[in-house]
Amino acid sequence: MVITGDLVDFGTAEEYQTLWQILRRLQLPFYLMPGNHDDRQALRDAFPDHAYLQRGATLNWQLTVNGVKLLALDSSVPQQPWGYVDEEQLNWLAEALLHEPKLPTLVMLHHPPFASGIDHMDRQRLRNPDALAAVINQHPQVERVLCGHLHRSMQMRFAGTLACSAPGVSHQVAFDLQSDGPAHFVLEPPGFLLHRWHPRQGMTTHQCAIGSYSGPWPFYDKNGLID
Ligand SMILES: [Fe+2]
């Protein structure tokens, strides 16, 4: 499981302790990325056993899981809501992509490199999407560019691949496409994205709801279709 940033609200040590208490109950390995609400050093301090967080000025990391390569780019800018990836990070990304061109790859960053149409969020998206696209475009093994930040599920064609934002695991950003719409959130159902990789069938992205819902109910009984 990868959490694409905004792990806490204000970047305090107390908040990261609470996060640690929650995540330690998980039954699967998890990896963390910073968003605009995070503080890099406080995050590192709270998860000292996450060695991949302990290197460099920015928190980029890479990992291969079951034949799928994960490349995490730290798009956070201290004290700013918008995102940026600098030249050093883009070079790191290009090198990682050149190194293993045959592995299906997910490139992940907190800030969306595309416009959502939700005005107050678009003012704080990635500031240099073209520079990122110039790298991604050259590497067709990139199956997805994944981001958080938007607290809504969206898909858009980007740099010859598909960019997707994950829904929020708490609130969602209110769906409002008016220019200058207010910065509001709503308590629509939380969710996450699940990316299924199959060597012959490719990458399928599922949006999954978090919570308890009625069912599952059968479509069929012994007499055939029920409804
Ligand atoms: Fe964010």
Short mmCIF file of C-alpha atoms and ligand atoms in Angstrom, two decimals:
data_model
loop_
_atom_site.label_atom_id
_atom_site.label_comp_id
_atom_site.label_asym_id
_atom_site.label_seq_id
_atom_site.Cartn_x
_atom_site.Cartn_y
_atom_site.Cartn_z
CA MET A 1 0.00 0.00 0.00
CA VAL A 2 1.29 3.44 -0.92
CA ILE A 3 -0.16 6.57 0.66
CA THR A 4 0.36 9.42 -1.80
CA GLY A 5 0.81 12.19 0.74
CA ASP A 6 -1.01 14.44 3.15
CA LEU A 7 -0.46 11.84 5.81
CA VAL A 8 -1.38 14.37 8.53
CA ASP A 9 -2.84 17.89 8.66
CA PHE A 10 -0.14 20.14 10.11
CA GLY A 11 3.09 18.12 10.11
CA THR A 12 3.46 17.90 13.90
CA ALA A 13 5.26 15.09 15.73
CA GLU A 14 2.06 14.30 17.68
CA GLU A 15 0.12 13.80 14.47
CA TYR A 16 2.77 11.44 13.08
CA GLN A 17 2.62 9.42 16.31
CA THR A 18 -1.13 9.02 15.79
CA LEU A 19 -0.51 8.01 12.18
CA TRP A 20 2.04 5.44 13.33
CA GLN A 21 -0.47 4.00 15.83
CA ILE A 22 -3.03 3.60 13.03
CA LEU A 23 -0.69 2.20 10.36
CA ARG A 24 1.06 -0.31 12.62
CA ARG A 25 -2.19 -2.32 12.68
CA LEU A 26 -2.02 -2.90 8.92
CA GLN A 27 -1.52 -6.46 7.74
CA LEU A 28 0.30 -5.44 4.54
CA PRO A 29 3.51 -3.51 3.89
CA PHE A 30 3.01 0.21 3.46
CA TYR A 31 5.09 3.02 1.98
CA LEU A 32 4.74 6.73 2.59
CA MET A 33 5.04 9.85 0.45
CA PRO A 34 4.83 13.46 1.59
CA GLY A 35 2.19 15.95 0.48
CA ASN A 36 1.79 19.66 1.08
CA HIS A 37 0.46 19.04 4.62
CA ASP A 38 3.51 16.99 5.63
CA ASP A 39 6.82 17.91 7.19
CA ARG A 40 9.68 15.85 5.78
CA GLN A 41 11.78 15.75 8.92
CA ALA A 42 8.89 15.04 11.29
CA LEU A 43 7.80 12.25 8.94
CA ARG A 44 11.29 10.75 8.90
CA ASP A 45 11.57 10.98 12.66
CA ALA A 46 8.28 9.19 13.20
CA PHE A 47 9.15 6.26 10.89
CA PRO A 48 12.87 5.58 11.51
CA ASP A 49 12.51 1.98 10.31
CA HIS A 50 11.38 3.18 6.86
CA ALA A 51 14.90 3.39 5.45
CA TYR A 52 13.74 4.65 2.05
CA LEU A 53 12.62 7.92 3.72
CA GLN A 54 16.00 8.67 5.20
CA ARG A 55 17.98 9.68 2.10
CA GLY A 56 18.39 13.04 0.38
CA ALA A 57 16.76 16.46 0.61
CA THR A 58 13.58 15.26 -1.07
CA LEU A 59 11.82 11.99 -0.35
CA ASN A 60 12.00 10.16 -3.67
CA TRP A 61 12.16 6.40 -3.58
CA GLN A 62 11.87 3.34 -5.78
CA LEU A 63 10.83 -0.19 -5.18
CA THR A 64 9.91 -3.24 -7.27
CA VAL A 65 6.97 -5.34 -6.03
CA ASN A 66 5.98 -8.54 -7.84
CA GLY A 67 7.47 -7.32 -11.11
CA VAL A 68 5.92 -3.84 -10.93
CA LYS A 69 8.20 -0.88 -10.39
CA LEU A 70 7.07 1.93 -8.11
CA LEU A 71 8.71 5.33 -8.46
CA ALA A 72 7.73 7.92 -5.87
CA LEU A 73 8.49 11.57 -6.59
CA ASP A 74 8.34 14.08 -3.75
CA SER A 75 6.41 17.03 -5.19
CA SER A 76 5.98 18.82 -1.86
CA VAL A 77 7.40 22.33 -1.41
CA PRO A 78 7.86 23.39 2.23
CA GLN A 79 5.20 25.87 3.40
CA GLN A 80 3.44 25.88 0.00
CA PRO A 81 0.22 24.16 -1.08
CA TRP A 82 1.31 23.73 -4.71
CA GLY A 83 3.77 21.18 -6.02
CA TYR A 84 7.01 21.15 -7.97
CA VAL A 85 9.61 18.61 -9.03
CA ASP A 86 13.07 20.03 -9.65
CA GLU A 87 15.63 19.11 -12.28
CA GLU A 88 17.55 16.78 -9.99
CA GLN A 89 14.37 14.83 -9.26
CA LEU A 90 13.47 14.64 -12.95
CA ASN A 91 16.96 13.35 -13.74
CA TRP A 92 16.57 10.74 -11.02
CA LEU A 93 13.22 9.71 -12.54
CA ALA A 94 14.64 9.54 -16.07
CA GLU A 95 17.55 7.40 -14.89
CA ALA A 96 15.29 5.01 -12.99
CA LEU A 97 13.06 4.64 -16.06
CA LEU A 98 16.04 4.08 -18.35
CA HIS A 99 17.47 1.49 -16.01
CA GLU A 100 14.56 -0.99 -16.25
CA PRO A 101 12.59 -0.22 -19.41
CA LYS A 102 10.79 -3.57 -19.43
CA LEU A 103 9.18 -3.35 -16.01
CA PRO A 104 5.61 -2.04 -15.84
CA THR A 105 5.94 1.14 -13.80
CA LEU A 106 3.79 3.37 -11.64
CA VAL A 107 5.06 6.92 -11.22
CA MET A 108 3.55 8.53 -8.13
CA LEU A 109 3.54 12.07 -6.81
CA HIS A 110 1.24 13.95 -4.48
CA HIS A 111 0.24 16.84 -6.73
CA PRO A 112 -1.77 16.20 -9.91
CA PRO A 113 0.05 17.15 -13.12
CA PHE A 114 -3.31 17.97 -14.75
CA ALA A 115 -6.20 20.41 -14.30
CA SER A 116 -9.23 19.03 -12.47
CA GLY A 117 -11.66 21.87 -13.26
CA ILE A 118 -12.08 22.45 -9.52
CA ASP A 119 -10.72 25.96 -9.32
CA HIS A 120 -9.31 26.17 -5.80
CA MET A 121 -7.50 22.85 -6.28
CA ASP A 122 -6.14 23.82 -9.69
CA ARG A 123 -4.45 26.80 -8.11
CA GLN A 124 -2.34 24.37 -6.09
CA ARG A 125 -1.52 21.63 -8.58
CA LEU A 126 1.92 20.66 -9.90
CA ARG A 127 3.56 23.79 -11.29
CA ASN A 128 5.72 22.14 -13.94
CA PRO A 129 3.69 19.32 -15.50
CA ASP A 130 5.32 19.83 -18.91
CA ALA A 131 8.76 19.01 -17.53
CA LEU A 132 7.40 15.83 -15.98
CA ALA A 133 5.57 14.94 -19.19
CA ALA A 134 8.77 15.36 -21.22
CA VAL A 135 10.36 12.55 -19.17
CA ILE A 136 7.32 10.25 -18.96
CA ASN A 137 6.66 10.56 -22.70
CA GLN A 138 9.89 8.76 -23.49
CA HIS A 139 9.13 5.69 -21.41
CA PRO A 140 6.15 3.64 -22.57
CA GLN A 141 6.50 1.24 -19.64
CA VAL A 142 4.82 3.87 -17.44
CA GLU A 143 1.38 2.35 -16.90
CA ARG A 144 0.04 5.14 -14.68
CA VAL A 145 0.96 8.47 -13.18
CA LEU A 146 -0.74 8.44 -9.77
CA CYS A 147 -1.45 11.31 -7.44
CA GLY A 148 -3.42 12.30 -4.37
CA HIS A 149 -4.18 15.88 -3.27
CA LEU A 150 -7.50 16.18 -5.12
CA HIS A 151 -9.52 13.95 -2.76
CA ARG A 152 -11.55 12.78 -5.73
CA SER A 153 -11.02 10.05 -8.32
CA MET A 154 -10.17 11.47 -11.74
CA GLN A 155 -8.48 10.13 -14.86
CA MET A 156 -6.79 12.02 -17.62
CA ARG A 157 -4.55 11.23 -20.56
CA PHE A 158 -1.08 12.49 -19.72
CA ALA A 159 2.25 12.13 -21.51
CA GLY A 160 1.20 9.02 -23.42
CA THR A 161 -0.13 7.26 -20.33
CA LEU A 162 -3.02 7.60 -17.87
CA ALA A 163 -2.91 9.95 -14.90
CA CYS A 164 -5.23 9.04 -12.01
CA SER A 165 -5.99 10.71 -8.71
CA ALA A 166 -7.08 8.66 -5.73
CA PRO A 167 -10.23 9.46 -3.77
CA GLY A 168 -9.68 10.73 -0.23
CA VAL A 169 -9.67 8.26 2.65
CA SER A 170 -11.41 10.89 4.81
CA HIS A 171 -13.38 13.73 3.20
CA GLN A 172 -13.77 14.42 -0.53
CA VAL A 173 -13.29 17.80 -2.18
CA ALA A 174 -16.72 19.15 -3.18
CA PHE A 175 -17.56 18.61 -6.84
CA ASP A 176 -17.86 22.17 -8.14
CA LEU A 177 -16.70 23.16 -11.63
CA GLN A 178 -17.60 26.87 -11.33
CA SER A 179 -14.67 29.18 -11.78
CA ASP A 180 -13.92 30.71 -8.40
CA GLY A 181 -16.00 28.05 -6.59
CA PRO A 182 -15.45 28.02 -2.82
CA ALA A 183 -12.93 25.65 -1.18
CA HIS A 184 -15.36 23.16 0.34
CA PHE A 185 -15.24 19.51 1.32
CA VAL A 186 -18.04 16.93 1.58
CA LEU A 187 -18.41 13.65 3.46
CA GLU A 188 -19.00 11.46 0.44
CA PRO A 189 -17.82 7.84 0.87
CA PRO A 190 -14.06 7.52 1.23
CA GLY A 191 -12.10 5.22 -1.03
CA PHE A 192 -8.80 4.14 -2.53
CA LEU A 193 -7.45 2.90 -5.86
CA LEU A 194 -6.33 -0.67 -6.36
CA HIS A 195 -4.07 -1.36 -9.35
CA ARG A 196 -4.18 -4.96 -10.52
CA TRP A 197 -1.27 -6.09 -12.65
CA HIS A 198 -1.43 -9.24 -14.77
CA PRO A 199 1.41 -10.07 -17.17
CA ARG A 200 -0.97 -10.77 -20.08
CA GLN A 201 -4.00 -8.68 -19.15
CA GLY A 202 -2.12 -5.55 -18.14
CA MET A 203 -2.93 -2.97 -15.49
CA THR A 204 -6.51 -2.49 -14.34
CA THR A 205 -7.33 0.25 -11.84
CA HIS A 206 -10.24 -0.28 -9.48
CA GLN A 207 -11.80 2.40 -7.32
CA CYS A 208 -12.80 0.75 -4.05
CA ALA A 209 -15.12 2.27 -1.42
CA ILE A 210 -14.10 2.18 2.24
CA GLY A 211 -16.87 1.31 4.69
CA SER A 212 -19.56 -1.30 5.32
CA TYR A 213 -22.23 -1.70 2.68
CA SER A 214 -25.10 -4.15 2.30
CA GLY A 215 -24.29 -7.31 0.32
CA PRO A 216 -22.84 -9.07 -1.54
CA TRP A 217 -26.06 -10.51 -2.97
CA PRO A 218 -26.22 -13.26 -5.64
CA PHE A 219 -27.28 -12.48 -9.21
CA TYR A 220 -28.39 -16.09 -9.71
CA ASP A 221 -30.09 -18.91 -7.81
CA LYS A 222 -30.84 -22.48 -8.91
CA ASN A 223 -33.61 -21.22 -11.25
CA GLY A 224 -31.37 -18.74 -13.03
CA LEU A 225 -31.20 -14.97 -12.97
CA ILE A 226 -32.90 -13.36 -9.95
CA ASP A 227 -33.02 -9.81 -11.21
FE FE B 1 -2.49 17.91 -0.73
#
